[in-house]
Short mmCIF file of C-alpha atoms in Angstrom, two decimals:
data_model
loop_
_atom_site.label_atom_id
_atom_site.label_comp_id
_atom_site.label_asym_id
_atom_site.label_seq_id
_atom_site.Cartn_x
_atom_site.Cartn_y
_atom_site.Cartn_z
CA UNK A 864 33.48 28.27 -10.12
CA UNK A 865 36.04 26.04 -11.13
CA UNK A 866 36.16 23.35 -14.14
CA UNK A 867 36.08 20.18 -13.18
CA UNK A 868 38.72 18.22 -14.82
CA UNK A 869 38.27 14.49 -16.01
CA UNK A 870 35.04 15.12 -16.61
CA UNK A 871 34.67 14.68 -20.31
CA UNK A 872 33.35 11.28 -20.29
CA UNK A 873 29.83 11.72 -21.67
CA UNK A 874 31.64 13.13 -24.55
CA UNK A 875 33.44 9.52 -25.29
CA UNK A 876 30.27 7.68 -23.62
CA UNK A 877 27.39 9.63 -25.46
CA UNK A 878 28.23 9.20 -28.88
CA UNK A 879 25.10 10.89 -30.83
CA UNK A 880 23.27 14.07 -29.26
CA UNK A 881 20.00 14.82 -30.37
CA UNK A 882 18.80 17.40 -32.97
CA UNK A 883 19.26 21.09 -32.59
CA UNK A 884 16.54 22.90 -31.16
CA UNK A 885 15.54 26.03 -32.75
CA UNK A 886 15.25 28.98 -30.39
CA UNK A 887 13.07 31.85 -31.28
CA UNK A 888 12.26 35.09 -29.31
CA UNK A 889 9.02 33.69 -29.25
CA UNK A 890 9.94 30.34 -27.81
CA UNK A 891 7.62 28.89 -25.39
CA UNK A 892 8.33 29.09 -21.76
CA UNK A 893 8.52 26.11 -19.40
CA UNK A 894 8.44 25.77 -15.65
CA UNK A 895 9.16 22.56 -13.30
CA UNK A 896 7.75 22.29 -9.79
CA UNK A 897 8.49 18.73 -7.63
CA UNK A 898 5.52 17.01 -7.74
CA UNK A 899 3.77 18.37 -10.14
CA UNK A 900 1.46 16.13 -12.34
CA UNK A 901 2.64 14.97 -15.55
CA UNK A 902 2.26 16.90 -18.77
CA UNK A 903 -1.38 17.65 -19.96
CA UNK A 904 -2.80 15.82 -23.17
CA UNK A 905 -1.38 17.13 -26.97
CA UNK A 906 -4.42 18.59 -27.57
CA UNK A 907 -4.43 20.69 -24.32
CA UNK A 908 -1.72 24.07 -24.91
CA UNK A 909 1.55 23.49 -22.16
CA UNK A 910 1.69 25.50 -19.32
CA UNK A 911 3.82 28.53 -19.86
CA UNK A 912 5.64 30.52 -16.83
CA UNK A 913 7.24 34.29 -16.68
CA UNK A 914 10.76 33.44 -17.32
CA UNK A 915 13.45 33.26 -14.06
CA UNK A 916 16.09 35.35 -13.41
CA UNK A 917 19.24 34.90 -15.16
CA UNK A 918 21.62 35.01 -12.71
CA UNK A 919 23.54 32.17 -11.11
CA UNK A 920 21.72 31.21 -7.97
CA UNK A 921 23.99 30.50 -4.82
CA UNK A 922 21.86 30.92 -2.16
CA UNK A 923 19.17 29.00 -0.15
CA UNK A 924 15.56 29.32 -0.31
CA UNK A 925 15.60 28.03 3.78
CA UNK A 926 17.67 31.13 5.03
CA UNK A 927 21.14 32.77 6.32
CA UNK A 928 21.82 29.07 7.84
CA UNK A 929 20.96 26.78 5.66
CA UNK A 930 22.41 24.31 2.78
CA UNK A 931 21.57 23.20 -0.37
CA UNK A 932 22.81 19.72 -1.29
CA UNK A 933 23.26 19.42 -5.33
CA UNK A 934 23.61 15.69 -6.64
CA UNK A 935 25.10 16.15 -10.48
CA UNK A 936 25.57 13.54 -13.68
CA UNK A 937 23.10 11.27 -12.94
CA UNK A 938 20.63 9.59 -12.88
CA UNK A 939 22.76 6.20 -12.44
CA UNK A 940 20.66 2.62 -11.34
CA UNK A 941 23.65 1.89 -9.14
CA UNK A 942 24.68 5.12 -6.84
CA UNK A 943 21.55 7.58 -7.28
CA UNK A 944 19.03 4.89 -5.26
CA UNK A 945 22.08 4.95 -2.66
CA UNK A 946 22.17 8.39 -2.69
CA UNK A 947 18.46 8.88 -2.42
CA UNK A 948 18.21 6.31 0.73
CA UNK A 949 20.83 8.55 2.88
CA UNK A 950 18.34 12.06 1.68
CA UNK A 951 15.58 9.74 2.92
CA UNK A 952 16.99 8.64 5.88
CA UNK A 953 17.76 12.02 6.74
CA UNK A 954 14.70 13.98 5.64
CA UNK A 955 16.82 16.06 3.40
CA UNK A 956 15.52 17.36 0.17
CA UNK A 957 18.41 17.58 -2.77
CA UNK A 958 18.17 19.34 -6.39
CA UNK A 959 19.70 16.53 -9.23
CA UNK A 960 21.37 17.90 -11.91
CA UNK A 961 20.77 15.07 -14.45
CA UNK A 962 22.49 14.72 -18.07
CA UNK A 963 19.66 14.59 -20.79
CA UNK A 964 20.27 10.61 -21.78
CA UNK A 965 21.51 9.46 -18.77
CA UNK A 966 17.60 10.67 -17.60
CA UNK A 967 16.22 9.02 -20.71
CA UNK A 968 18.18 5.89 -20.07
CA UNK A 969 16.78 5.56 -16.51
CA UNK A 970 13.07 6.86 -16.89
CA UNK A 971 12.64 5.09 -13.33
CA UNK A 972 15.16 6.79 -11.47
CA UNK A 973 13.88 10.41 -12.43
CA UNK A 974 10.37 9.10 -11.26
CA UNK A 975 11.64 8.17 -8.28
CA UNK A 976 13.95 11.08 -7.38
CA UNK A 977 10.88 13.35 -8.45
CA UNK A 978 8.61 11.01 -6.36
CA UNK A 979 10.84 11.23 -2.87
CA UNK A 980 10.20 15.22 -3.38
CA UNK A 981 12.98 16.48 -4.71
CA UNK A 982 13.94 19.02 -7.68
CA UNK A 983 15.55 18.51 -11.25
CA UNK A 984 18.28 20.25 -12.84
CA UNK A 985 19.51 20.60 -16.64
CA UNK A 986 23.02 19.30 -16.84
CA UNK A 987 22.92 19.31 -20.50
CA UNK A 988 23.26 16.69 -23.20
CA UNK A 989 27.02 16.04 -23.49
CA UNK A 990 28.51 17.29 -20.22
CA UNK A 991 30.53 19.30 -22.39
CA UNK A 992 32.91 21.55 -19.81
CA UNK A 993 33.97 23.89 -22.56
CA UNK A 994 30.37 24.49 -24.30
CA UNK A 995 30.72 28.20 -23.08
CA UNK A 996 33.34 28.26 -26.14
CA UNK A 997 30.65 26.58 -28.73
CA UNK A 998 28.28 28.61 -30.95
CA UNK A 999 24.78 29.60 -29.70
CA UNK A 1000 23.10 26.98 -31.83
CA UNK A 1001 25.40 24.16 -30.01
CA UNK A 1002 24.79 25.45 -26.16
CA UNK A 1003 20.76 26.08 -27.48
CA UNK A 1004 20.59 22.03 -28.40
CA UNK A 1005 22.58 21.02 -25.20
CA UNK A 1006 20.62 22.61 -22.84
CA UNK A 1007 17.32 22.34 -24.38
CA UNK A 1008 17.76 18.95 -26.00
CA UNK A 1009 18.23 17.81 -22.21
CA UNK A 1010 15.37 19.89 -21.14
CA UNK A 1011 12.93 17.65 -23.06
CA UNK A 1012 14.69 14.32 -21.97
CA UNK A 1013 14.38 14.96 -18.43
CA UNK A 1014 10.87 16.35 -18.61
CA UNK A 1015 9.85 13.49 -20.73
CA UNK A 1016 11.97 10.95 -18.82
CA UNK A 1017 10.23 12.17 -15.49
CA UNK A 1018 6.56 11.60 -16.53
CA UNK A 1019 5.75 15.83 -17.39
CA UNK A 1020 7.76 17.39 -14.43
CA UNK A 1021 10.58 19.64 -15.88
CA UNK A 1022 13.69 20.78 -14.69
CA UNK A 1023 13.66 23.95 -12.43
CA UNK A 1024 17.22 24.86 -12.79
CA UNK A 1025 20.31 25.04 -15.28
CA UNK A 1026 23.86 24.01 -14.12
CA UNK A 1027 26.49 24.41 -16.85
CA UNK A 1028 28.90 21.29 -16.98
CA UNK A 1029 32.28 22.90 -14.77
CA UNK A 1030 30.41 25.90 -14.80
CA UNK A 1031 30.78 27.21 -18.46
CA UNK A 1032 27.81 29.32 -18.63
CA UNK A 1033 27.61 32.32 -21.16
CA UNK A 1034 25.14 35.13 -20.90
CA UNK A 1035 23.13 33.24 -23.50
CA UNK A 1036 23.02 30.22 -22.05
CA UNK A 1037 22.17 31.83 -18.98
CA UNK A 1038 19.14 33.93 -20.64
CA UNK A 1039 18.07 30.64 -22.55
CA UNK A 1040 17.53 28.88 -19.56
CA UNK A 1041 16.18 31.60 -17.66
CA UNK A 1042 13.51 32.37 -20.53
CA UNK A 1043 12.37 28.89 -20.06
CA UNK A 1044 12.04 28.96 -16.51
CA UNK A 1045 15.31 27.34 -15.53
CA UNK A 1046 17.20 29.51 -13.12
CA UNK A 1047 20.98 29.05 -13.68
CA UNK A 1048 22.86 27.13 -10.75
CA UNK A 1049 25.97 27.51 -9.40
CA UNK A 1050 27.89 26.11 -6.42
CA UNK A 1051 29.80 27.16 -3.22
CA UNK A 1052 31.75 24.43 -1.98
CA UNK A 1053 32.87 21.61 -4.45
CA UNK A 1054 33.04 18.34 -2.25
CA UNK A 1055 35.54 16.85 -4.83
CA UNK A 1056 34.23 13.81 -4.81
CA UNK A 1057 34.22 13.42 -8.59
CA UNK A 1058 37.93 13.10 -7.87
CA UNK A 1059 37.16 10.36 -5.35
CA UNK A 1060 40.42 11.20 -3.13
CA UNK A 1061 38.13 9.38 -0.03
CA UNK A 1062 35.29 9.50 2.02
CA UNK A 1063 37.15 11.71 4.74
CA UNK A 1064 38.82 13.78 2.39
CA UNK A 1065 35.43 14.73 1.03
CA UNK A 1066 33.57 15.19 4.03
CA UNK A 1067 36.81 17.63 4.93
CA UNK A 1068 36.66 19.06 2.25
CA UNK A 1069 32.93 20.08 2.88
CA UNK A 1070 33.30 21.28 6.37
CA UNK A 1071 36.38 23.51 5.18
CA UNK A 1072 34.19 24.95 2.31
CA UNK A 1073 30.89 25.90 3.64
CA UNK A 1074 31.70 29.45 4.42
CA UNK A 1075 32.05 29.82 0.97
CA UNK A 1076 28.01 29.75 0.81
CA UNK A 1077 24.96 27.18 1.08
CA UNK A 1078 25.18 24.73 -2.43
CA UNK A 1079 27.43 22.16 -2.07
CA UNK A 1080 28.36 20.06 -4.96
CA UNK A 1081 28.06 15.98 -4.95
CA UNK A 1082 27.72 13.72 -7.73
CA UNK A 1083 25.54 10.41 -8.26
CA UNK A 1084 27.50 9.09 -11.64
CA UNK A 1085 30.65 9.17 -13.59
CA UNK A 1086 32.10 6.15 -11.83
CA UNK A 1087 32.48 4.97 -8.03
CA UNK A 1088 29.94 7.29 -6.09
CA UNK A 1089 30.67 5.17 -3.14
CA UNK A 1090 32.55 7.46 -1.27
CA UNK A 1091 29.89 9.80 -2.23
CA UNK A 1092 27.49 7.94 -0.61
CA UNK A 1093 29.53 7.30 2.67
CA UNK A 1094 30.53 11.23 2.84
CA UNK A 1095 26.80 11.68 2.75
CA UNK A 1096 26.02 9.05 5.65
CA UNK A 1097 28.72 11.47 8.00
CA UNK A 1098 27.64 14.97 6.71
CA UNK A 1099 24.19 15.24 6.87
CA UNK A 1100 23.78 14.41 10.45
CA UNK A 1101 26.87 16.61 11.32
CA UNK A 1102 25.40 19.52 9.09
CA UNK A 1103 22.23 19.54 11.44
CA UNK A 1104 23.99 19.02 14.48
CA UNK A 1105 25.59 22.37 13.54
CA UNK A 1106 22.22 23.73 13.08
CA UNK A 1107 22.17 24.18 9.43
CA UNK A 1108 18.32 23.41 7.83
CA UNK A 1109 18.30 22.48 4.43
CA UNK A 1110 16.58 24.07 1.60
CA UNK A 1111 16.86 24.38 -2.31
CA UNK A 1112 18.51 27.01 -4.47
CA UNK A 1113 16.82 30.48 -4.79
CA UNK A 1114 14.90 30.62 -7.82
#
């Protein structure tokens, strides 16, 4: 998986991240379903899972001939209710890769992404591309820093996958993730949209790609998402003329 480049602006945007999070072997263990109910009371224990596997998940939970649309960087009050009309209007199901305060900042949007049935994804606190060069104690408080934003920003429902920022995942941050239920994400075919070269380069782009495997790579914030949206309004209804069903990533 390639690094994305430009994509360090959470870094200038996000000036403070939260404190680091202490991880112990006997850390607690967290799962996310879509639709779950929120969190129980403090005085009730949290629901633990058996941890996920560790590797990077590719595939589809839907079959040989299916797709899994991935919306990352968001949530965003502009382009992620766009984005989430076109899944609607479709009757596709996505997986959103939020960053931790961009979830905290928009408390509504997570609702309503988790509300419409779809699944969350850890994107991490800073979007920080090269955190698979930073000690363990930095990648522990990026990843579960954002953990506890998105869960709390979404009303109790946590994140069922980890996607490192340009893909700069470690064998630690893949086990941390995994050990909290989080099943590291990856991605086949990069729609490019981040670079927004145009709606038909993107949709091109995507059609060119999706040999490569199921997950295909969008994005709901970091500027424009307009083409985004407009790539979205072409390819879904060409992906299921093709046949494709739609599903989420393996965990």
């Amino acid at each position: 998986m390639a690094r994305h480049a430009g994509r360090g602006w959470y870094g200038r945007v996000i000036g403070a991240a939260v404190g680091v999070t202490a991880v112990t072997a006997a850390a607690s263990v967290w799962t996310a379903q879509a639709g779950q109910t929120p969190s129980a009371p403090a005085h009730s224990a949290a629901p633990k899972t058996v941890a996920v596997s560790p590797v990077i998940a590719h595939s589809s939970d839907a079959g040989a001939h299916a797709v899994n649309i991935t919306i990352d960087d968001g949530p965003d009050p502009t382009w992620t209710p766009q984005v989430l009309q076109v899944l609607r209007e479709n009757g596709v199901k996505a997986t959103f890769c939020m960053v931790g305060p961009q979830a905290q900042a928009h408390p509504d949007m997570v609702k309503q992404v988790v509300a419409a049935g779809h699944r969350l994804c850890d994107h991490t606190v800073s979007h920080d591309t090269g955190m698979d060069h930073k000690s363990e104690s930095y990648q522990s408080q990026q990843i579960l820093d954002a953990e506890k934003q998105i869960t709390e920003a979404s009303g109790g429902v946590r994140p069922m996958y980890y996607r490192a920022p340009g893909g700069a995942f470690t064998p630690y941050s893949r086990t941390l993730a995994a050990s909290h239920g989080m099943r590291p994400l990856g991605w086949n075919a990069d729609s490019k949209d981040f670079e927004r070269p145009g709606t038909d380069a993107i949709v091109s782009t995507v059609k060119s790609e999706l040999a490569n495997g199921p997950t295909l790579l969008f994005h709901d914030a970091g500027g424009d998402r307009s083409q985004t949206v407009a790539a979205l309004r072409i390819l879904l209804p060409w992906l299921k003329q093709q046949g494709y069903a739609f599903g989420f990533p393996v965990r």
